[in-house]
Short mmCIF file of C-alpha atoms and ligand atoms in Angstrom, two decimals:
data_model
loop_
_atom_site.label_atom_id
_atom_site.label_comp_id
_atom_site.label_asym_id
_atom_site.label_seq_id
_atom_site.Cartn_x
_atom_site.Cartn_y
_atom_site.Cartn_z
CA MET A 377 0.01 -0.02 0.00
CA SER A 378 1.11 3.58 -0.54
CA ASN A 379 2.50 6.13 1.84
CA CYS A 380 1.26 9.69 1.48
CA ALA A 381 2.06 13.03 3.08
CA ILE A 382 -0.57 15.78 3.33
CA VAL A 383 1.11 19.17 3.59
CA GLY A 384 0.24 22.88 3.44
CA ILE A 385 1.53 24.79 0.42
CA ASN A 386 0.99 28.34 1.76
CA TRP A 387 1.06 30.00 5.23
CA GLY A 388 -1.08 27.36 7.01
CA ASP A 389 -4.82 27.08 7.51
CA GLU A 390 -5.26 25.71 3.99
CA GLY A 391 -7.65 22.98 5.18
CA LYS A 392 -5.12 20.19 5.78
CA GLY A 393 -7.19 18.71 8.65
CA ARG A 394 -10.23 18.56 6.41
CA MET A 395 -8.26 16.69 3.76
CA VAL A 396 -6.67 14.25 6.24
CA ASP A 397 -10.13 13.57 7.67
CA LEU A 398 -11.38 12.76 4.19
CA LEU A 399 -8.43 10.68 3.03
CA THR A 400 -7.99 8.63 6.22
CA ARG A 401 -10.59 6.21 4.85
CA ASP A 402 -7.76 4.79 2.70
CA TYR A 403 -5.09 4.60 5.36
CA ASP A 404 -4.34 2.45 8.41
CA VAL A 405 -2.04 4.83 10.30
CA VAL A 406 -1.89 8.64 10.54
CA VAL A 407 1.28 10.26 11.85
CA ARG A 408 1.77 13.90 12.88
CA TYR A 409 5.48 14.56 12.29
CA GLN A 410 6.25 18.10 13.43
CA GLY A 411 4.98 21.14 15.26
CA GLY A 412 2.95 21.51 18.43
CA GLY A 413 -0.41 22.62 19.65
CA ASN A 414 0.04 26.09 18.20
CA ALA A 415 -2.11 25.60 15.13
CA GLY A 416 -5.65 24.39 14.69
CA HIS A 417 -7.04 21.96 12.18
CA THR A 418 -10.80 22.33 11.93
CA VAL A 419 -12.62 19.08 11.09
CA ILE A 420 -16.38 18.71 10.48
CA ASN A 421 -17.74 15.17 10.18
CA GLU A 422 -20.64 13.02 11.38
CA LYS A 423 -19.28 13.21 14.96
CA GLY A 424 -19.44 17.00 15.09
CA LYS A 425 -17.10 20.02 14.65
CA PHE A 426 -13.68 19.80 16.18
CA ALA A 427 -10.64 22.11 16.43
CA LEU A 428 -7.62 19.81 16.65
CA HIS A 429 -4.34 21.21 17.83
CA LEU A 430 -2.06 18.31 18.52
CA LEU A 431 -4.12 15.18 17.84
CA PRO A 432 -3.73 13.68 14.38
CA SER A 433 -6.84 14.14 12.21
CA GLY A 434 -7.30 10.40 11.80
CA ILE A 435 -8.59 10.16 15.36
CA PHE A 436 -12.19 10.04 14.21
CA ARG A 437 -11.88 6.89 12.06
CA GLY A 438 -12.41 3.51 13.74
CA GLY A 439 -9.44 1.19 13.09
CA VAL A 440 -7.03 3.98 12.25
CA VAL A 441 -3.96 4.21 14.58
CA ASN A 442 -2.79 7.75 15.20
CA VAL A 443 0.79 8.54 16.08
CA LEU A 444 2.48 11.67 17.43
CA GLY A 445 5.98 11.28 16.01
CA ASN A 446 9.33 12.23 17.53
CA GLY A 447 9.34 15.53 15.62
CA VAL A 448 6.27 16.83 17.51
CA ALA A 449 6.41 19.18 20.49
CA VAL A 450 4.39 17.20 23.06
CA ASP A 451 2.70 19.62 25.48
CA CYS A 452 1.20 17.22 28.05
CA GLU A 453 -1.07 19.89 29.47
CA SER A 454 -2.72 21.01 26.22
CA LEU A 455 -2.76 17.50 24.84
CA TRP A 456 -4.60 16.25 27.90
CA ASN A 457 -7.11 19.09 27.68
CA GLU A 458 -7.64 18.43 23.98
CA LEU A 459 -8.16 14.70 24.63
CA GLN A 460 -10.80 15.52 27.24
CA ASP A 461 -12.61 17.87 24.82
CA VAL A 462 -12.64 15.38 21.94
CA ILE A 463 -13.64 12.40 24.18
CA ALA A 464 -16.47 14.57 25.60
CA GLN A 465 -17.79 14.85 21.99
CA GLY A 466 -18.10 11.07 21.80
CA VAL A 467 -14.81 10.04 20.22
CA SER A 468 -13.00 7.07 21.69
CA ILE A 469 -9.31 7.68 22.36
CA THR A 470 -7.28 4.93 23.96
CA PRO A 471 -3.64 3.72 23.79
CA GLU A 472 -4.95 1.46 20.99
CA ASN A 473 -5.70 4.33 18.58
CA LEU A 474 -3.30 7.01 19.88
CA LYS A 475 0.42 6.40 20.34
CA ILE A 476 2.94 9.02 21.38
CA SER A 477 6.56 8.51 20.44
CA ASP A 478 8.86 7.86 23.39
CA ARG A 479 11.39 9.94 21.42
CA ALA A 480 9.13 12.99 21.18
CA SER A 481 10.46 15.79 23.42
CA LEU A 482 8.24 17.40 26.05
CA LEU A 483 7.21 21.01 25.98
CA LEU A 484 7.73 22.07 29.61
CA PRO A 485 5.77 24.71 31.53
CA TRP A 486 8.50 27.33 31.22
CA HIS A 487 8.47 27.20 27.41
CA ARG A 488 5.09 28.95 27.35
CA ASP A 489 6.31 31.56 29.91
CA LEU A 490 9.44 32.22 27.85
CA ASP A 491 7.44 32.64 24.64
CA SER A 492 5.29 35.37 26.25
CA LEU A 493 8.24 37.03 27.99
CA GLU A 494 10.21 37.23 24.73
CA GLU A 495 7.24 38.58 22.70
CA ALA A 496 6.72 41.24 25.42
CA ARG A 497 10.42 42.18 25.31
CA LEU A 498 10.27 42.51 21.51
CA ALA A 499 7.17 44.80 21.82
CA ASP A 500 6.41 46.27 18.36
CA LYS A 501 9.05 44.00 16.71
CA LYS A 502 7.31 40.83 17.87
CA TYR A 503 7.11 37.75 15.63
CA GLY A 504 3.38 37.22 16.27
CA SER A 505 3.90 34.03 18.21
CA THR A 506 0.81 32.10 19.37
CA LYS A 507 2.65 31.96 22.75
CA GLN A 508 2.28 28.23 23.06
CA GLY A 509 6.00 27.89 23.79
CA ILE A 510 6.93 26.35 20.47
CA ALA A 511 10.03 28.46 19.65
CA PRO A 512 11.59 28.12 23.16
CA PHE A 513 10.73 24.41 23.04
CA TYR A 514 12.52 23.73 19.75
CA SER A 515 15.54 25.88 20.81
CA ASP A 516 15.84 23.73 23.92
CA LYS A 517 15.33 20.48 21.98
CA TYR A 518 18.25 21.35 19.74
CA GLN A 519 20.30 22.51 22.75
CA LYS A 520 19.45 19.08 24.30
CA LYS A 521 17.83 20.88 27.26
CA THR A 522 14.49 19.16 27.51
CA VAL A 523 13.28 15.64 28.23
CA MET A 524 11.80 12.93 26.06
CA ALA A 525 8.27 11.59 26.57
CA GLY A 526 9.76 8.14 27.14
CA GLU A 527 11.42 9.41 30.34
CA LEU A 528 7.94 9.50 31.90
CA LEU A 529 8.28 5.70 31.96
CA TYR A 530 11.43 5.94 34.12
CA PRO A 531 10.55 8.44 36.90
CA GLU A 532 13.93 8.29 38.73
CA LYS A 533 15.82 9.14 35.55
CA LEU A 534 13.25 11.86 34.77
CA TRP A 535 13.69 13.67 38.13
CA GLU A 536 17.48 13.58 37.86
CA HIS A 537 17.39 14.91 34.30
CA LEU A 538 14.83 17.64 35.12
CA GLU A 539 16.84 18.82 38.11
CA GLY A 540 19.85 19.61 35.89
CA ILE A 541 17.69 21.42 33.28
CA LEU A 542 15.78 23.36 36.01
CA GLU A 543 18.99 24.91 37.41
CA TRP A 544 20.05 26.08 33.91
CA LYS A 545 16.56 27.31 32.93
CA ASN A 546 16.09 29.36 36.12
CA LEU A 547 19.21 31.34 35.18
CA THR A 548 17.45 32.50 32.01
CA LEU A 549 14.08 33.10 33.70
CA GLU A 550 15.52 35.11 36.57
CA LYS A 551 18.56 36.83 35.14
CA VAL A 552 17.40 37.57 31.58
CA TYR A 553 13.71 38.22 32.10
CA GLY A 554 13.40 38.89 35.88
CA ALA A 555 10.70 36.21 36.04
CA LYS A 556 9.79 33.78 38.78
CA PRO A 557 11.97 30.64 38.90
CA TYR A 558 10.54 27.12 38.95
CA THR A 559 11.10 24.55 41.71
CA MET A 560 11.29 20.76 41.59
CA ALA A 561 7.99 20.75 43.53
CA ASP A 562 6.40 22.74 40.62
CA LEU A 563 7.71 20.19 38.12
CA ARG A 564 6.61 17.17 40.20
CA ALA A 565 3.09 18.70 40.45
CA TRP A 566 3.02 19.29 36.68
CA VAL A 567 4.13 15.71 35.92
CA ALA A 568 1.49 14.40 38.38
CA ASP A 569 -1.20 16.57 36.81
CA PHE A 570 -0.43 16.04 33.12
CA GLY A 571 2.61 13.83 32.44
CA GLU A 572 0.99 10.90 34.28
CA LYS A 573 -2.15 11.28 32.18
CA ILE A 574 -0.40 10.92 28.85
CA ARG A 575 2.08 8.26 30.05
CA PRO A 576 -0.15 5.29 29.03
CA PHE A 577 -0.01 6.52 25.44
CA VAL A 578 3.79 6.66 25.27
CA CYS A 579 5.59 3.83 23.51
CA ASP A 580 8.21 2.90 20.95
CA THR A 581 6.31 4.20 17.94
CA GLY A 582 9.28 3.61 15.66
CA ALA A 583 8.90 -0.17 16.31
CA PHE A 584 5.14 0.14 15.80
CA LEU A 585 5.59 1.90 12.45
CA ARG A 586 8.26 -0.52 11.24
CA GLN A 587 5.86 -3.37 12.01
CA ALA A 588 3.07 -1.57 10.18
CA GLN A 589 5.33 -1.13 7.21
CA ALA A 590 6.30 -4.81 7.30
CA GLU A 591 2.58 -5.68 7.27
CA LYS A 592 2.15 -3.43 4.20
CA LYS A 593 -0.16 -1.04 6.04
CA SER A 594 -0.64 2.36 4.43
CA ILE A 595 0.60 5.40 6.30
CA LEU A 596 -0.54 8.97 6.07
CA PHE A 597 1.88 11.67 7.23
CA GLU A 598 0.25 14.85 8.45
CA ALA A 599 1.96 18.28 8.59
CA GLN A 600 1.12 21.34 10.61
CA LEU A 601 1.46 24.74 8.93
CA GLY A 602 2.59 25.29 5.33
CA SER A 603 5.74 25.63 3.19
CA LEU A 604 6.02 29.32 3.74
CA ARG A 605 6.25 28.79 7.53
CA ASP A 606 8.90 26.10 7.22
CA LEU A 607 11.96 26.94 9.33
CA ASP A 608 14.45 26.53 6.49
CA TYR A 609 12.42 27.34 3.37
CA GLY A 610 9.83 29.81 4.63
CA ILE A 611 9.71 33.54 5.28
CA TYR A 612 12.37 33.46 8.04
CA PRO A 613 12.21 34.69 10.76
CA TYR A 614 8.39 34.73 10.47
CA THR A 615 8.39 30.93 10.27
CA THR A 616 7.58 28.26 12.72
CA SER A 617 10.46 26.63 14.56
CA SER A 618 10.33 23.23 12.84
CA ASN A 619 10.21 21.79 9.30
CA ALA A 620 6.72 21.57 7.97
CA ILE A 621 7.76 20.26 4.53
CA ALA A 622 7.15 16.66 3.34
CA ALA A 623 10.91 15.95 3.21
CA TYR A 624 10.88 16.04 7.03
CA ALA A 625 8.06 13.53 7.36
CA PRO A 626 10.34 10.45 7.44
CA VAL A 627 12.61 12.01 10.13
CA GLY A 628 9.83 13.44 12.31
CA SER A 629 7.56 10.42 12.08
CA GLY A 630 9.88 7.68 13.31
CA LEU A 631 10.37 5.94 9.96
CA PRO A 632 13.58 7.68 8.70
CA SER A 633 13.96 5.37 5.67
CA VAL A 634 10.38 5.58 4.41
CA ARG A 635 9.70 6.59 0.76
CA LEU A 636 6.67 8.79 0.14
CA ASP A 637 4.61 7.60 -2.84
CA GLU A 638 2.37 10.63 -2.93
CA ILE A 639 2.52 14.19 -1.57
CA VAL A 640 -0.83 15.98 -1.49
CA GLY A 641 -0.33 19.71 -1.21
CA VAL A 642 -3.27 21.68 0.13
CA VAL A 643 -3.79 25.13 -1.45
CA LYS A 644 -6.54 27.54 -0.53
CA ALA A 645 -8.39 29.18 -3.49
CA TYR A 646 -7.36 32.55 -2.03
CA SER A 647 -4.66 33.54 0.53
CA SER A 648 -4.80 33.80 4.27
CA CYS A 649 -2.11 34.25 6.87
CA VAL A 650 -2.05 34.50 10.63
CA GLY A 651 0.50 36.59 12.49
CA GLU A 652 3.31 38.84 11.42
CA GLY A 653 5.63 38.91 8.40
CA PRO A 654 5.49 39.91 4.75
CA PHE A 655 2.27 38.94 2.98
CA THR A 656 2.58 40.41 -0.53
CA CYS A 657 -0.96 39.87 -1.77
CA GLU A 658 -2.60 41.27 1.36
CA TRP A 659 -5.92 43.18 1.07
CA PHE A 660 -7.06 45.78 3.52
CA GLY A 661 -10.35 47.64 4.22
CA PRO A 662 -13.80 46.56 3.13
CA GLU A 663 -12.52 44.24 0.36
CA ALA A 664 -10.54 42.22 2.95
CA GLU A 665 -13.39 42.32 5.40
CA LYS A 666 -15.79 40.83 2.86
CA LEU A 667 -13.41 37.95 1.96
CA ARG A 668 -12.63 37.29 5.66
CA GLU A 669 -16.34 37.06 6.40
CA ALA A 670 -17.06 34.87 3.40
CA GLY A 671 -14.25 32.51 4.31
CA ASN A 672 -14.77 32.74 8.06
CA GLU A 673 -11.07 33.50 8.39
CA TYR A 674 -10.55 33.55 12.17
CA GLY A 675 -7.88 31.42 13.84
CA ALA A 676 -9.04 28.03 15.17
CA LYS A 677 -6.66 28.34 18.16
CA THR A 678 -6.61 32.06 18.85
CA GLY A 679 -9.80 33.44 17.20
CA ARG A 680 -7.53 36.15 15.66
CA PRO A 681 -8.78 37.59 12.35
CA ARG A 682 -6.61 36.20 9.61
CA ARG A 683 -4.99 38.43 7.03
CA VAL A 684 -6.45 37.72 3.58
CA GLY A 685 -5.92 38.40 -0.11
CA PRO A 686 -6.25 36.78 -3.56
CA ILE A 687 -4.39 33.59 -4.41
CA ASP A 688 -0.66 34.21 -4.68
CA ILE A 689 0.64 32.29 -7.66
CA VAL A 690 4.32 33.16 -7.00
CA ALA A 691 4.25 31.97 -3.38
CA THR A 692 2.08 28.96 -4.22
CA ARG A 693 4.34 27.75 -7.04
CA TYR A 694 7.35 28.07 -4.68
CA GLY A 695 5.41 26.16 -1.98
CA VAL A 696 4.61 23.36 -4.44
CA GLN A 697 8.28 23.12 -5.38
CA CYS A 698 9.41 22.99 -1.72
CA GLN A 699 7.01 20.19 -0.98
CA GLY A 700 7.58 18.19 -4.17
CA ALA A 701 3.82 17.92 -4.32
CA THR A 702 2.43 15.26 -6.69
CA ASN A 703 -1.24 16.22 -6.34
CA ILE A 704 -3.03 19.34 -5.14
CA ALA A 705 -6.18 19.76 -3.08
CA LEU A 706 -7.66 23.22 -3.84
CA THR A 707 -9.88 24.17 -0.90
CA LYS A 708 -12.59 26.82 -0.30
CA LEU A 709 -13.42 27.40 -3.92
CA ASP A 710 -17.01 28.02 -2.79
CA VAL A 711 -15.85 31.11 -0.84
CA LEU A 712 -15.04 32.94 -4.08
CA SER A 713 -18.58 32.53 -5.45
CA TYR A 714 -19.61 36.07 -4.42
CA MET A 715 -17.01 37.76 -6.68
CA ASP A 716 -17.86 38.92 -10.21
CA LYS A 717 -14.17 38.99 -11.13
CA ILE A 718 -11.66 36.74 -9.37
CA PRO A 719 -8.35 38.50 -8.65
CA VAL A 720 -5.08 36.54 -8.76
CA CYS A 721 -1.63 37.73 -7.79
CA ALA A 722 0.03 36.51 -10.99
CA ARG A 723 3.59 37.90 -10.50
CA TYR A 724 5.55 40.18 -8.25
CA GLU A 725 7.19 43.47 -9.06
CA LEU A 726 10.53 43.84 -7.38
CA ALA A 727 13.34 46.34 -7.97
CA GLY A 728 11.64 47.75 -11.01
CA ARG A 729 11.00 44.48 -12.81
CA GLN A 730 8.33 41.75 -12.83
CA THR A 731 9.28 38.31 -11.54
CA ASP A 732 7.79 34.81 -11.23
CA ASP A 733 10.41 33.84 -8.61
CA PHE A 734 9.71 33.91 -4.89
CA PRO A 735 12.15 36.46 -3.42
CA PHE A 736 14.76 35.95 -0.64
CA PRO A 737 13.04 36.70 2.75
CA ALA A 738 15.01 39.91 3.44
CA VAL A 739 13.69 41.61 0.25
CA LEU A 740 10.23 40.00 0.20
CA PRO A 741 8.69 43.03 2.00
CA ASP A 742 9.72 45.14 -1.05
CA ALA A 743 7.74 43.00 -3.49
CA LYS A 744 4.47 44.34 -4.93
CA PRO A 745 1.68 42.13 -6.28
CA VAL A 746 0.83 42.21 -9.99
CA VAL A 747 -2.89 41.44 -10.03
CA GLU A 748 -4.86 40.00 -12.94
CA TYR A 749 -8.56 39.00 -13.09
CA LEU A 750 -10.45 35.94 -14.16
CA ASP A 751 -14.19 35.67 -14.67
CA GLY A 752 -16.27 34.80 -11.64
CA TRP A 753 -19.26 32.41 -11.56
CA GLN A 754 -21.53 34.09 -9.02
CA CYS A 755 -23.63 31.07 -8.04
CA ASP A 756 -23.61 28.60 -5.16
CA ILE A 757 -21.26 25.69 -5.96
CA SER A 758 -21.26 24.09 -2.47
CA GLY A 759 -23.56 21.30 -3.59
CA VAL A 760 -21.46 20.34 -6.67
CA ARG A 761 -19.79 16.91 -6.50
CA ARG A 762 -18.73 16.33 -10.10
CA TRP A 763 -16.12 18.29 -12.09
CA GLU A 764 -18.39 18.62 -15.12
CA ASP A 765 -21.14 20.15 -12.98
CA LEU A 766 -18.98 23.10 -11.91
CA PRO A 767 -19.70 26.33 -13.80
CA GLN A 768 -17.29 26.82 -16.67
CA ALA A 769 -15.69 29.91 -15.05
CA ALA A 770 -14.95 27.89 -11.87
CA ARG A 771 -13.35 25.15 -13.95
CA ARG A 772 -11.28 27.80 -15.80
CA TYR A 773 -10.10 29.18 -12.51
CA VAL A 774 -8.99 25.75 -11.30
CA GLU A 775 -7.28 25.06 -14.62
CA TYR A 776 -5.52 28.41 -14.52
CA VAL A 777 -4.13 27.77 -11.03
CA GLU A 778 -3.10 24.24 -12.02
CA LYS A 779 -1.16 25.41 -15.05
CA GLU A 780 0.51 28.31 -13.22
CA ILE A 781 1.68 26.30 -10.18
CA GLY A 782 2.80 23.33 -12.24
CA CYS A 783 0.97 20.59 -10.39
CA ARG A 784 -2.23 18.63 -11.08
CA ILE A 785 -5.21 19.60 -8.95
CA GLY A 786 -6.87 16.26 -8.10
CA TYR A 787 -9.26 17.50 -5.40
CA VAL A 788 -11.48 20.58 -5.35
CA SER A 789 -13.16 21.30 -2.00
CA VAL A 790 -16.40 23.26 -2.03
CA GLY A 791 -17.37 23.12 1.64
CA PRO A 792 -15.98 22.26 5.11
CA GLU A 793 -17.92 18.98 5.41
CA ARG A 794 -16.25 15.66 4.71
CA ASP A 795 -18.15 14.98 1.51
CA SER A 796 -18.07 18.50 0.03
CA ILE A 797 -15.44 17.42 -2.42
CA ILE A 798 -14.96 17.02 -6.13
CA ILE A 799 -12.49 14.31 -7.06
CA ARG A 800 -11.11 14.87 -10.58
P1 GDP B 2366 -5.71 23.55 8.61
O1 GDP B 2366 -4.98 24.04 9.82
O2 GDP B 2366 -4.84 23.57 7.36
O3 GDP B 2366 -6.38 22.21 8.83
O4 GDP B 2366 -6.87 24.62 8.30
P2 GDP B 2366 -7.88 25.28 9.34
O5 GDP B 2366 -8.72 24.23 9.94
O6 GDP B 2366 -7.16 26.21 10.26
O7 GDP B 2366 -8.67 26.20 8.35
C1 GDP B 2366 -9.48 25.72 7.32
C2 GDP B 2366 -10.93 26.18 7.56
O8 GDP B 2366 -11.65 26.12 6.38
C3 GDP B 2366 -11.67 25.32 8.53
O9 GDP B 2366 -12.59 26.11 9.27
C4 GDP B 2366 -12.45 24.34 7.62
O10 GDP B 2366 -13.63 23.84 8.21
C5 GDP B 2366 -12.72 25.23 6.50
N1 GDP B 2366 -12.79 24.56 5.20
C6 GDP B 2366 -11.98 23.60 4.70
N2 GDP B 2366 -12.27 23.34 3.42
C7 GDP B 2366 -13.29 24.18 3.05
C8 GDP B 2366 -13.99 24.43 1.89
O11 GDP B 2366 -13.77 23.84 0.82
N3 GDP B 2366 -15.00 25.39 1.89
C9 GDP B 2366 -15.27 26.08 3.00
N4 GDP B 2366 -16.26 26.99 2.96
N5 GDP B 2366 -14.61 25.89 4.16
C10 GDP B 2366 -13.62 24.97 4.20
#
């Protein structure tokens, strides 16, 4: 059976959760391979409406095993709260269908504090962090100054390890930020409150995945955020602190030698972006307000209004290349139905000339969008399920995007529900 990664092509919030929820019917295992609880995947299915932050989106399918891979920032506290919320909505979550890698590092209570303290210090130069502690967590992971989830299974080793890290971390908290230090009693209470709760889910997921591979099970790899927020290839420093691209899926999942057969890139039919950083195609004023309302563009985690604009062909083509996408899911086409002309950011103008190439991050803020218009369709397409039933102008729009970004669009989503999809 095939292995497939589902990844975001743009700035995140493209509808990845919705696509994973749809495609899990064909897969046995779903693995989240990077990121933390700082983003939200909205999923609507027969069980209800859910905002997932850390849980893989395969959690709703009976028989699917969900894995949080070693590349994920495991925040025991928010994970436990999320589990409680989803279980309360009638979803069964047990160590049988949720497995947390023993090699995943733990996001500790001070990571969230440090995120807020640093954003406050930066004041008007802030990065627009969601303040979930992700950047301090990954810095510490790479400095080897946090603990692995598997250490919860060996409490004596855990206490000894945490004691050493605590001493070092308090230096930063007190001397750099003038903040309150932590004590071992604080950490023991935190482990008792949250670490103990997630401990039953922790296991050697690498061994589980190798076994699944040997049994020819099909595995779906799920990313958080999009290409343009990737630490190495995105709009640094307005990126996330891990690699969201498909190339990282083998490393962050626990199957470092796996070959991906398919990479489904999720592209929104227009652009949206949460937080700070250059966003070339951005709209302001009533035009933006109308699109934001039509697309309900408010953050699933934070409720923050998202920045919006027309589809950005330059950024999307670059995102497709970064991901090595083999198939595209174009989402939210229905949202554009109110427009009589559909604007597209076809090229950028930079340093007095037009370009198709995505600029280096430092000069990206100088780029200006070159906007062109395609015909709109101005009718409700949310009930359409067959390509040939889409209005001609809508088909032309999809074909235009497909040609310009250089990748086949195999799925067109026309609504948030599981079955609001056109498979080409
Ligand atoms: P993710 O983080 O990439 O999973 O995306 P989000 O969940 O943050 O944002 C996508 C939003 O769009 C969610 O509220 C989805 O329910 C919604 N959505 C996804 N696909 C469609 C679609 O085709 N049409 C409409 N109207 N909404 C969609």
